[in-house]
C-alpha positions as MATLAB code, in Angstrom:
seq = 'MTEDLPRLLLIATVFLIAGGVKGMTGMGLPTVAMGGLGAVMSPVAAASLLLVPSFVTNIWQLLAGPSFVKLISRLSLMMVGILVGTITSSSVLTSAHTSITTMALGVALALYAASSLLSRPFHVPRSVELWLSPLVGLITGLVTGGTGVFVIPAVPYLQALDLDKEDLIQALGLSFTVSTIALAIGLGRGGAITSHELLISAMALVPALLGMWAGQEARKRISPETFRRWFLICLLLLGIELVARPLL';
ca = [
     -15.610    0.876  117.233;
     -18.588    1.802  115.026;
     -17.595    5.476  115.193;
     -14.110    4.516  113.977;
     -15.413    2.623  110.923;
     -15.278    5.559  108.438;
     -11.746    6.377  109.627;
     -10.628    2.754  109.289;
     -12.148    2.516  105.801;
     -10.326    5.689  104.789;
      -7.018    4.349  106.126;
      -7.550    1.030  104.321;
      -8.341    2.840  101.057;
      -5.229    5.030  101.295;
      -2.979    2.039  101.939;
      -4.625    0.063   99.137;
      -3.792    2.906   96.737;
      -0.308    3.360   98.229;
       0.391   -0.356   97.871;
      -0.830   -0.209   94.275;
       1.611    2.599   93.496;
       4.456    0.616   95.064;
       3.468   -2.450   93.067;
       3.476   -0.419   89.854;
       6.661    1.591   90.413;
       8.664   -0.210   93.133;
       8.353    2.744   95.514;
       5.932    5.372   96.794;
       4.040    3.649   99.624;
       5.172    6.031  102.421;
       4.901    9.047  100.124;
       1.330    8.268   99.041;
       0.310    7.243  102.573;
       1.665   10.477  104.056;
       0.028   12.533  101.315;
      -3.349   10.795  101.521;
      -3.554   10.540  105.304;
      -1.938   13.951  105.826;
      -4.886   15.480  103.998;
      -7.276   14.334  106.751;
      -5.140   14.031  109.902;
      -1.967   15.495  111.380;
       1.326   14.435  109.741;
       2.536   12.836  112.987;
      -0.607   10.668  113.176;
      -0.161    9.681  109.529;
       3.507    8.854  110.102;
       2.703    6.555  113.014;
       0.212    4.614  110.868;
       2.634    3.978  108.013;
       5.324    2.321  110.172;
       4.272   -1.343  109.925;
       3.244   -1.410  106.215;
       6.355    0.567  105.257;
       8.702   -1.625  107.290;
       7.311   -4.954  106.079;
       7.068   -4.035  102.383;
      10.516   -2.441  102.329;
      12.176   -5.322  104.197;
      10.623   -7.610  101.592;
      12.009   -5.413   98.802;
      15.426   -5.201  100.495;
      15.913   -8.922  101.091;
      14.598   -9.973   97.671;
      17.595   -8.498   95.805;
      20.935  -10.126   95.014;
      23.430   -7.603   96.433;
      22.552   -7.013  100.089;
      26.106   -7.155  101.514;
      27.618   -5.121   98.670;
      25.001   -2.370   98.989;
      25.297   -2.234  102.792;
      29.042   -1.690  102.403;
      28.675    0.941   99.676;
      25.805    2.895  101.266;
      26.607    2.514  104.972;
      27.590    6.190  105.447;
      24.372    7.299  103.783;
      22.366    5.057  106.133;
      24.163    6.513  109.171;
      23.280    9.999  107.915;
      19.612    8.997  107.554;
      19.530    7.648  111.122;
      21.159   10.735  112.620;
      19.111   13.228  110.610;
      15.752   11.530  111.184;
      16.151   11.046  114.929;
      17.480   14.592  115.312;
      14.624   16.287  113.446;
      11.710   14.056  114.473;
      10.825   16.536  117.230;
       9.504   18.787  114.437;
       6.971   16.131  113.433;
       5.945   15.405  117.019;
       5.552   19.084  117.924;
       2.156   20.687  118.359;
       2.699   22.954  115.325;
       0.403   21.030  112.966;
       0.174   23.818  110.402;
       3.965   23.955  110.052;
       4.355   20.199  109.652;
       1.452   20.087  107.177;
       3.094   22.794  105.063;
       6.466   21.018  105.301;
       4.844   17.784  104.145;
       3.268   19.603  101.209;
       6.588   21.207  100.241;
       8.358   17.817  100.360;
       5.697   16.146   98.196;
       5.609   19.003   95.685;
       9.411   19.196   95.426;
       9.707   15.465   94.871;
       6.967   15.425   92.226;
       8.275   18.516   90.409;
      11.906   17.359   90.435;
      10.911   13.910   89.151;
       8.776   15.389   86.370;
      11.227   18.082   85.244;
      14.746   16.984   86.052;
      17.035   15.201   83.644;
      18.949   12.104   84.754;
      22.407   12.893   86.144;
      25.408   10.840   87.193;
      27.302   10.850   90.491;
      30.977    9.797   90.071;
      32.109    7.021   92.411;
      34.951    9.265   93.597;
      32.596   11.711   95.385;
      30.400    9.129   97.102;
      32.596    9.063  100.234;
      31.589   12.616  101.248;
      28.330   13.002   99.285;
      26.583    9.856  100.577;
      26.545   10.876  104.272;
      25.467   14.429  103.308;
      22.567   13.104  101.202;
      21.677   10.710  104.022;
      21.690   13.506  106.608;
      19.483   15.786  104.473;
      17.120   12.883  103.730;
      16.916   12.172  107.453;
      16.177   15.805  108.302;
      13.352   15.832  105.741;
      12.053   12.457  106.972;
      12.027   13.537  110.619;
      10.197   16.756  109.759;
       7.650   15.427  107.261;
       7.527   11.598  107.305;
       8.526   11.544  103.600;
      11.590    9.403  102.797;
      12.305   10.298   99.165;
      14.119   13.685   99.061;
      16.978   13.684   98.112;
      17.633    9.933   98.585;
      15.741    8.686   95.519;
      17.309   11.043   92.910;
      20.732   10.354   94.449;
      20.390    6.568   94.317;
      19.094    6.816   90.752;
      22.251    8.779   89.858;
      24.630    6.046   91.066;
      24.170    4.005   87.854;
      23.103    0.894   89.735;
      21.514   -1.835   87.644;
      17.747   -2.267   87.941;
      17.772   -4.975   90.628;
      20.448   -3.230   92.719;
      18.550    0.087   92.498;
      15.319   -1.498   93.737;
      17.243   -3.155   96.576;
      19.067    0.099   97.423;
      15.716    1.918   97.607;
      14.449   -0.836   99.906;
      17.510   -0.388  102.130;
      17.102    3.397  102.308;
      13.361    3.196  103.043;
      13.845    0.465  105.666;
      16.447    2.487  107.552;
      14.244    5.586  107.260;
      11.273    3.682  108.695;
      13.319    2.360  111.641;
      14.761    5.815  112.347;
      11.312    7.418  112.119;
       9.908    4.835  114.548;
      12.719    5.627  117.005;
      12.127    9.369  116.662;
       8.349    9.107  117.042;
       8.754    6.735  119.980;
      11.098    9.151  121.752;
       8.539   11.910  121.223;
       5.711    9.811  122.667;
       3.831    9.829  119.358;
       3.292    6.060  119.045;
       0.511    4.372  120.990;
      -0.509    0.709  121.067;
      -3.807    1.669  119.384;
      -2.024    3.303  116.450;
       0.384    0.366  116.141;
      -2.592   -1.992  115.947;
      -4.181    0.088  113.185;
      -0.805    0.263  111.424;
      -0.555   -3.543  111.549;
      -4.100   -3.835  110.167;
      -3.150   -1.455  107.329;
      -0.575   -4.009  106.166;
      -3.373   -6.130  104.645;
      -4.677   -3.519  102.152;
      -1.092   -2.409  101.458;
      -0.056   -5.938  100.426;
      -3.276   -6.382   98.447;
      -2.568   -3.109   96.670;
       1.006   -4.204   95.911;
      -0.280   -7.383   94.311;
      -2.854   -5.435   92.264;
      -0.198   -2.921   91.204;
       2.136   -5.679   90.055;
      -0.675   -7.195   88.015;
      -1.621   -3.806   86.554;
       2.008   -3.208   85.565;
       1.603   -5.985   82.973;
      -1.217   -4.054   81.273;
      -0.426   -0.360   81.865;
       2.706    1.523   80.851;
       4.621    2.174   84.121;
       5.963    5.414   82.631;
       2.478    6.754   81.855;
       1.247    5.720   85.296;
       4.292    7.324   86.963;
       3.751   10.631   85.128;
       0.102   10.961   86.202;
       0.947    9.794   89.721;
       3.553   12.567   90.022;
       1.131   15.182   88.673;
      -1.454   14.163   91.296;
       1.246   14.204   93.985;
       2.304   17.717   92.919;
      -1.284   18.990   93.165;
      -1.725   17.355   96.577;
       1.534   18.940   97.807;
       0.409   22.383   96.662;
      -2.952   21.909   98.425;
      -1.233   20.924  101.697;
       1.034   23.984  101.509;
      -1.900   26.303  100.840;
      -4.284   24.819  103.448;
      -2.866   26.537  106.574;
      -2.828   29.836  104.693;
      -6.526   29.776  103.786;
];
């Protein structure tokens, strides 16, 4: 256990920071956890550790909103797409090709950061949701199963639906919860989840919740927009480093 102490401290620190980002911005815990842990361990190991903190914090976010039934009805096809895509592609994450999954994780992080920094807000008409929602869900699932990152293209899509603030936060919670469940199924089928990792994942919930509380408090004193900009710049640099690492 003594030999594991530096590793456990690192995991706790990453989840403390990831929880702080989620507390500040309402999202980002899995993304930061995958980026931070993926820099020091394989993406599949990082993904197995984020399951419990991600599930608990996103269930909390999902159930705290006012429009659960309405959002389930509106986004059900997208959620089905996420389930199918994640379970289908999770074999990529559980494969032995660590360099490929590390590069894929870096690409996903860099694309998300760059698109968030550079793109202008756009609007998705309600009339196209019937066919676009399952497509976005499927692509999000394929990215999730291959990298452990839940945000591309789900987050920009949900932001384009012109939901009010509370409904958007709840919709993000729904998408991330379904992604976490699907990822757990995919990793479990691939034999990538052990009781030891689940225990560490459960322990990581404590610093994640502490970080969320600290982030919510910090949001009262720091401009969320300024924080978000610098967070995305750091995420972009981390993504580029992960892409370049197997090539060096």
